[in-house]
GROMACS .gro file of C-alpha atoms in nm:
model
  193
    1MET     CA    1   2.871   0.957  -1.084
    2SER     CA    2   2.939   0.786  -0.757
    3HIS     CA    3   2.700   0.501  -0.682
    4PHE     CA    4   2.407   0.302  -0.816
    5SER     CA    5   2.145   0.129  -0.598
    6SER     CA    6   1.872  -0.128  -0.657
    7ILE     CA    7   1.607  -0.120  -0.385
    8SER     CA    8   1.331  -0.367  -0.294
    9THR     CA    9   1.037  -0.169  -0.160
   10GLU     CA   10   0.934  -0.246   0.198
   11ILE     CA   11   0.625  -0.097   0.362
   12LYS     CA   12   0.748   0.069   0.682
   13ASP     CA   13   0.529   0.379   0.706
   14LEU     CA   14   0.152   0.324   0.738
   15GLU     CA   15   0.071   0.691   0.669
   16ALA     CA   16   0.254   0.679   0.334
   17CYS     CA   17   0.086   0.346   0.261
   18LYS     CA   18  -0.253   0.496   0.344
   19LYS     CA   19  -0.186   0.778   0.095
   20ALA     CA   20  -0.073   0.525  -0.169
   21LEU     CA   21  -0.392   0.323  -0.117
   22GLU     CA   22  -0.604   0.641  -0.146
   23ASN     CA   23  -0.432   0.714  -0.478
   24MET     CA   24  -0.547   0.367  -0.588
   25GLY     CA   25  -0.904   0.433  -0.473
   26LEU     CA   26  -0.869   0.210  -0.164
   27ALA     CA   27  -0.883   0.270   0.210
   28LEU     CA   28  -0.690   0.126   0.504
   29GLU     CA   29  -0.904   0.021   0.802
   30LYS     CA   30  -0.734   0.006   1.142
   31LYS     CA   31  -0.903  -0.322   1.238
   32GLY     CA   32  -1.149  -0.537   1.054
   33GLU     CA   33  -1.244  -0.862   0.894
   34CYS     CA   34  -1.030  -0.972   0.604
   35ARG     CA   35  -1.181  -1.216   0.353
   36TYR     CA   36  -0.970  -1.512   0.243
   37TYR     CA   37  -1.046  -1.833   0.053
   38PHE     CA   38  -1.069  -2.026   0.382
   39GLY     CA   39  -1.299  -1.768   0.548
   40THR     CA   40  -1.258  -1.440   0.732
   41GLU     CA   41  -1.005  -1.338   0.991
   42VAL     CA   42  -0.988  -1.026   1.207
   43MET     CA   43  -0.670  -0.839   1.120
   44GLU     CA   44  -0.508  -0.517   1.245
   45ASN     CA   45  -0.472  -0.330   0.910
   46VAL     CA   46  -0.726  -0.430   0.646
   47VAL     CA   47  -0.790  -0.308   0.293
   48LYS     CA   48  -1.129  -0.405   0.148
   49LEU     CA   49  -1.082  -0.498  -0.215
   50PRO     CA   50  -1.334  -0.546  -0.495
   51GLY     CA   51  -1.394  -0.912  -0.564
   52ARG     CA   52  -1.396  -1.210  -0.328
   53TYR     CA   53  -1.091  -1.143  -0.110
   54ASP     CA   54  -0.928  -0.860   0.085
   55MET     CA   55  -0.577  -0.770   0.192
   56ALA     CA   56  -0.414  -0.710   0.530
   57LEU     CA   57  -0.084  -0.554   0.629
   58GLU     CA   58   0.090  -0.757   0.900
   59ASN     CA   59   0.353  -0.583   1.113
   60MET     CA   60   0.669  -0.795   1.113
   61ASP     CA   61   0.922  -0.604   1.328
   62GLY     CA   62   0.854  -0.262   1.175
   63THR     CA   63   0.795  -0.380   0.820
   64TYR     CA   64   0.440  -0.449   0.700
   65ASN     CA   65   0.397  -0.758   0.485
   66ILE     CA   66   0.108  -0.794   0.243
   67HIS     CA   67  -0.116  -1.078   0.360
   68ALA     CA   68  -0.370  -1.173   0.094
   69ASP     CA   69  -0.523  -1.470  -0.085
   70PHE     CA   70  -0.414  -1.438  -0.445
   71TYR     CA   71  -0.616  -1.746  -0.550
   72GLY     CA   72  -0.840  -1.675  -0.849
   73GLY     CA   73  -0.675  -1.344  -0.945
   74ASP     CA   74  -0.919  -1.104  -0.772
   75VAL     CA   75  -0.654  -0.952  -0.544
   76GLU     CA   76  -0.396  -0.940  -0.822
   77LYS     CA   77  -0.630  -0.731  -1.042
   78THR     CA   78  -0.631  -0.457  -0.778
   79ILE     CA   79  -0.288  -0.455  -0.610
   80GLY     CA   80  -0.085  -0.643  -0.874
   81TYR     CA   81   0.120  -0.960  -0.873
   82ARG     CA   82   0.253  -0.999  -0.517
   83GLY     CA   83   0.130  -0.646  -0.449
   84CYS     CA   84   0.359  -0.479  -0.704
   85ILE     CA   85   0.111  -0.202  -0.792
   86LEU     CA   86   0.070  -0.115  -0.424
   87LEU     CA   87   0.447  -0.133  -0.362
   88LYS     CA   88   0.515   0.102  -0.652
   89SER     CA   89   0.251   0.351  -0.534
   90TYR     CA   90   0.388   0.331  -0.178
   91GLY     CA   91   0.747   0.377  -0.299
   92ILE     CA   92   0.649   0.695  -0.484
   93GLU     CA   93   0.474   0.832  -0.173
   94MET     CA   94   0.779   0.751   0.045
   95LEU     CA   95   1.011   0.915  -0.208
   96LYS     CA   96   0.806   1.235  -0.196
   97LYS     CA   97   0.763   1.229   0.183
   98THR     CA   98   1.128   1.162   0.268
   99ALA     CA   99   1.263   1.400   0.003
  100LYS     CA  100   1.043   1.675   0.148
  101LYS     CA  101   1.184   1.609   0.499
  102MET     CA  102   1.536   1.626   0.356
  103HIS     CA  103   1.454   1.950   0.168
  104PHE     CA  104   1.518   1.785  -0.170
  105SER     CA  105   1.316   1.871  -0.479
  106VAL     CA  106   1.133   1.594  -0.665
  107ILE     CA  107   1.027   1.633  -1.026
  108GLN     CA  108   0.836   1.364  -1.213
  109GLU     CA  109   1.005   1.321  -1.552
  110LYS     CA  110   0.790   1.030  -1.679
  111PRO     CA  111   0.519   0.814  -1.518
  112ASN     CA  112   0.780   0.593  -1.345
  113VAL     CA  113   1.083   0.823  -1.342
  114PHE     CA  114   1.163   1.099  -1.091
  115LYS     CA  115   1.451   1.345  -1.065
  116VAL     CA  116   1.561   1.415  -0.705
  117ARG     CA  117   1.792   1.705  -0.637
  118ASP     CA  118   1.943   1.875  -0.335
  119PRO     CA  119   1.892   2.248  -0.404
  120LYS     CA  120   2.198   2.325  -0.188
  121ASP     CA  121   2.423   2.125  -0.424
  122SER     CA  122   2.596   2.390  -0.637
  123ASN     CA  123   2.733   2.127  -0.879
  124GLY     CA  124   2.384   2.059  -1.017
  125GLY     CA  125   2.399   1.683  -0.964
  126TYR     CA  126   2.086   1.479  -0.904
  127MET     CA  127   1.950   1.125  -0.875
  128ILE     CA  128   1.722   0.962  -1.127
  129VAL     CA  129   1.480   0.730  -0.946
  130THR     CA  130   1.314   0.470  -1.168
  131PHE     CA  131   1.025   0.261  -1.039
  132ASN     CA  132   0.997  -0.082  -1.198
  133GLU     CA  133   0.671  -0.267  -1.261
  134ASP     CA  134   0.754  -0.522  -0.987
  135GLY     CA  135   0.762  -0.246  -0.722
  136SER     CA  136   1.143  -0.228  -0.698
  137LEU     CA  137   1.339   0.081  -0.796
  138GLN     CA  138   1.679   0.206  -0.910
  139PHE     CA  139   1.874   0.513  -0.805
  140THR     CA  140   2.110   0.639  -1.078
  141PRO     CA  141   2.336   0.943  -1.016
  142LYS     CA  142   2.378   1.217  -1.276
  143GLY     CA  143   2.658   1.468  -1.228
  144ILE     CA  144   2.711   1.390  -0.859
  145LYS     CA  145   3.074   1.433  -0.757
  146VAL     CA  146   3.272   1.202  -0.525
  147LYS     CA  147   3.091   1.134  -0.196
  148ASN     CA  148   2.808   1.383  -0.246
  149CYS     CA  149   2.588   1.083  -0.322
  150THR     CA  150   2.588   0.971   0.043
  151LYS     CA  151   2.317   1.224   0.126
  152PHE     CA  152   2.082   1.015  -0.091
  153LEU     CA  153   2.144   0.692   0.105
  154ALA     CA  154   1.889   0.783   0.375
  155LEU     CA  155   1.633   0.848   0.102
  156GLU     CA  156   1.703   0.508  -0.053
  157ASP     CA  157   1.684   0.329   0.282
  158SER     CA  158   1.351   0.494   0.371
  159ILE     CA  159   1.186   0.318   0.075
  160GLY     CA  160   1.325  -0.030   0.129
  161LYS     CA  161   1.631  -0.247   0.148
  162ALA     CA  162   1.923  -0.225  -0.090
  163ASP     CA  163   1.957  -0.540  -0.298
  164LYS     CA  164   2.262  -0.395  -0.465
  165ARG     CA  165   2.460  -0.080  -0.399
  166GLU     CA  166   2.766  -0.025  -0.615
  167PHE     CA  167   3.012   0.254  -0.537
  168LEU     CA  168   3.202   0.360  -0.846
  169PRO     CA  169   3.570   0.466  -0.867
  170GLU     CA  170   3.463   0.833  -0.863
  171TYR     CA  171   3.329   0.778  -0.510
  172TYR     CA  172   3.680   0.699  -0.387
  173ALA     CA  173   3.859   0.965  -0.598
  174ALA     CA  174   3.889   1.221  -0.316
  175GLU     CA  175   4.036   0.961  -0.078
  176ARG     CA  176   4.294   0.854  -0.336
  177GLU     CA  177   4.391   1.219  -0.397
  178ASN     CA  178   4.416   1.282  -0.020
  179ILE     CA  179   4.643   0.977   0.023
  180ARG     CA  180   4.859   1.090  -0.270
  181THR     CA  181   4.892   1.442  -0.124
  182THR     CA  182   4.971   1.306   0.225
  183ASN     CA  183   5.235   1.070   0.084
  184SER     CA  184   5.398   1.355  -0.112
  185LYS     CA  185   5.411   1.576   0.200
  186GLU     CA  186   5.565   1.291   0.402
  187ARG     CA  187   5.834   1.238   0.138
  188ILE     CA  188   5.918   1.608   0.142
  189LYS     CA  189   5.951   1.602   0.524
  190LEU     CA  190   6.180   1.301   0.505
  191GLY     CA  191   6.390   1.455   0.228
  192GLY     CA  192   6.254   1.219  -0.035
  193TYR     CA  193   6.171   1.291  -0.395
   0.00000   0.00000   0.00000
């Protein structure tokens, strides 16, 4: 094992979000009226929700924030507390989309657990990706040697921002061995023991 990551999902890809919404039985409109408690407002990316209020996705420097009126619980019933159901669905779509671009295989092990593997990795290591109910996720390595985990960092970053990324001693093992070998060779050159 080489590193663990905890990721907060961020909506960055509208196409993946559109697919996630379709999986939830919802549709993204390019421009439309969004219903709020205080009235309606024309927004760029609108999702019509059942109940009294709708949801919009506001572009904030490349990341889309959920803009909705959670008063009364109508919105929460559909997209979850603070949008966690939508964020989880989006995260799964981004995992599949990015893994496909990277030529990784993705196998769903359980409803919220996926196994991601690089078929070119002869060691058989893989990442377990676990989606939490709040929309965040964890990447946990299984059988990945030294720095082979770095190829998964782009996958992690495509889904959101890393809240925590911990590199384990195994990650640095090759560097330590290289330093030890270099030091031994230098001692031999200098006539040392």
